[in-house]
């Protein structure tokens, strides 16, 4: 073996790596991105679950019970008192709380008289595992509370009425089969658009565009129109599959859901378009687009992990990807039955991302070779 040949090959490969931008990104940037994204997002632990309490009794016993609920700060995050059950329902609907405890006004008095009292626990069932843990936690706190109160007691003097909202039977299938729409409409349109853009450049047919009078925005929107028309069929078909094949109820406003999905497809395709303005080859555009879309779609959208339970860094990261807002629309439309007004903020957020990505694509795309 000649060491100088080994050295020559090594230097040649090193120069190739220095010349190839895609290789540099794949070798240096992608591992870092994956490490950061998975490091913050890949956690299935039940932590930091937000909850609220509606204390209609306001007695010493009710406050003592609430203080026991607040003790476990590692897994449950007390967001404060609310004034009515209606407010609890509103916070569950908006995702600001994952469960709420309603203490009736005669709670303390009935316990002192040795009578039973009913606590009501309202739990967001869109994350079945977290919902079951939350329900079990409240049961455990109630048992501990009453045993401390009456040590010789053999039977609970009050009962807990637990109701799971939005997913009454806690069927994980309802969550995964409807939520996968957000993953599909994030990844697939982006990759498709990246392919049709990069393919034109790879085959050299982009020179026909360079020499034509077609404007940059016309070119971009024409490409997006193709993606939108192709995926409109998928929107209708996959919605039917989720409802009729997976038996997931659709409780919202379908015209609004259709409009929001079309807007989201335009946003996803803009991601693929923007990526392809940086890369010359199809394979490079596909790989980078997959990395940019798949990981946020699974980990930072609320599909596997509730965003409200994430750490501060992961929580901020989640809000930097449009899939989170579309996932809210999917869950709101299929499971919660909320209308356009409740989902207006999410729709505006998606529109903002669309304008942002389209503008960046317009700036990046030039009718000449760089």
Coordinates of C-alpha atoms in Angstrom, one line a residue, residues 52-58 81-94 97 99-105 118-123 161-166:
X52 CA -57.7 24.9 35.6
X53 CA -60.0 24.7 38.5
X54 CA -63.5 26.2 38.9
X55 CA -64.0 26.4 42.7
X56 CA -67.7 27.2 43.2
X57 CA -67.4 26.4 46.9
X58 CA -64.5 28.6 48.0
X81 CA -58.9 29.5 38.8
X82 CA -61.8 30.2 36.4
X83 CA -65.2 31.6 37.4
X84 CA -67.5 29.1 35.7
X85 CA -67.7 25.7 34.0
X86 CA -68.4 27.6 30.8
X87 CA -64.9 29.1 31.1
X88 CA -63.4 25.6 31.6
X89 CA -65.1 24.4 28.4
X90 CA -63.8 27.4 26.5
X91 CA -60.2 26.8 27.6
X92 CA -60.5 23.1 26.6
X93 CA -61.8 24.1 23.3
X94 CA -59.0 26.6 22.7
X97 CA -56.1 23.6 29.3
X99 CA -58.4 19.3 31.9
X100 CA -60.5 21.2 34.3
X101 CA -61.9 20.4 37.8
X102 CA -65.2 21.8 38.8
X103 CA -65.8 21.8 42.6
X104 CA -69.5 22.3 43.5
X105 CA -70.6 25.0 45.9
X118 CA -69.6 15.2 43.3
X119 CA -66.5 16.6 41.6
X120 CA -66.6 17.1 37.9
X121 CA -63.5 16.6 35.8
X122 CA -63.6 17.7 32.2
X123 CA -60.7 16.3 30.2
X161 CA -67.7 12.3 37.5
X162 CA -65.1 12.3 34.7
X163 CA -66.1 13.2 31.1
X164 CA -63.8 13.1 28.2
X165 CA -64.4 15.8 25.6
X166 CA -63.9 15.7 21.8

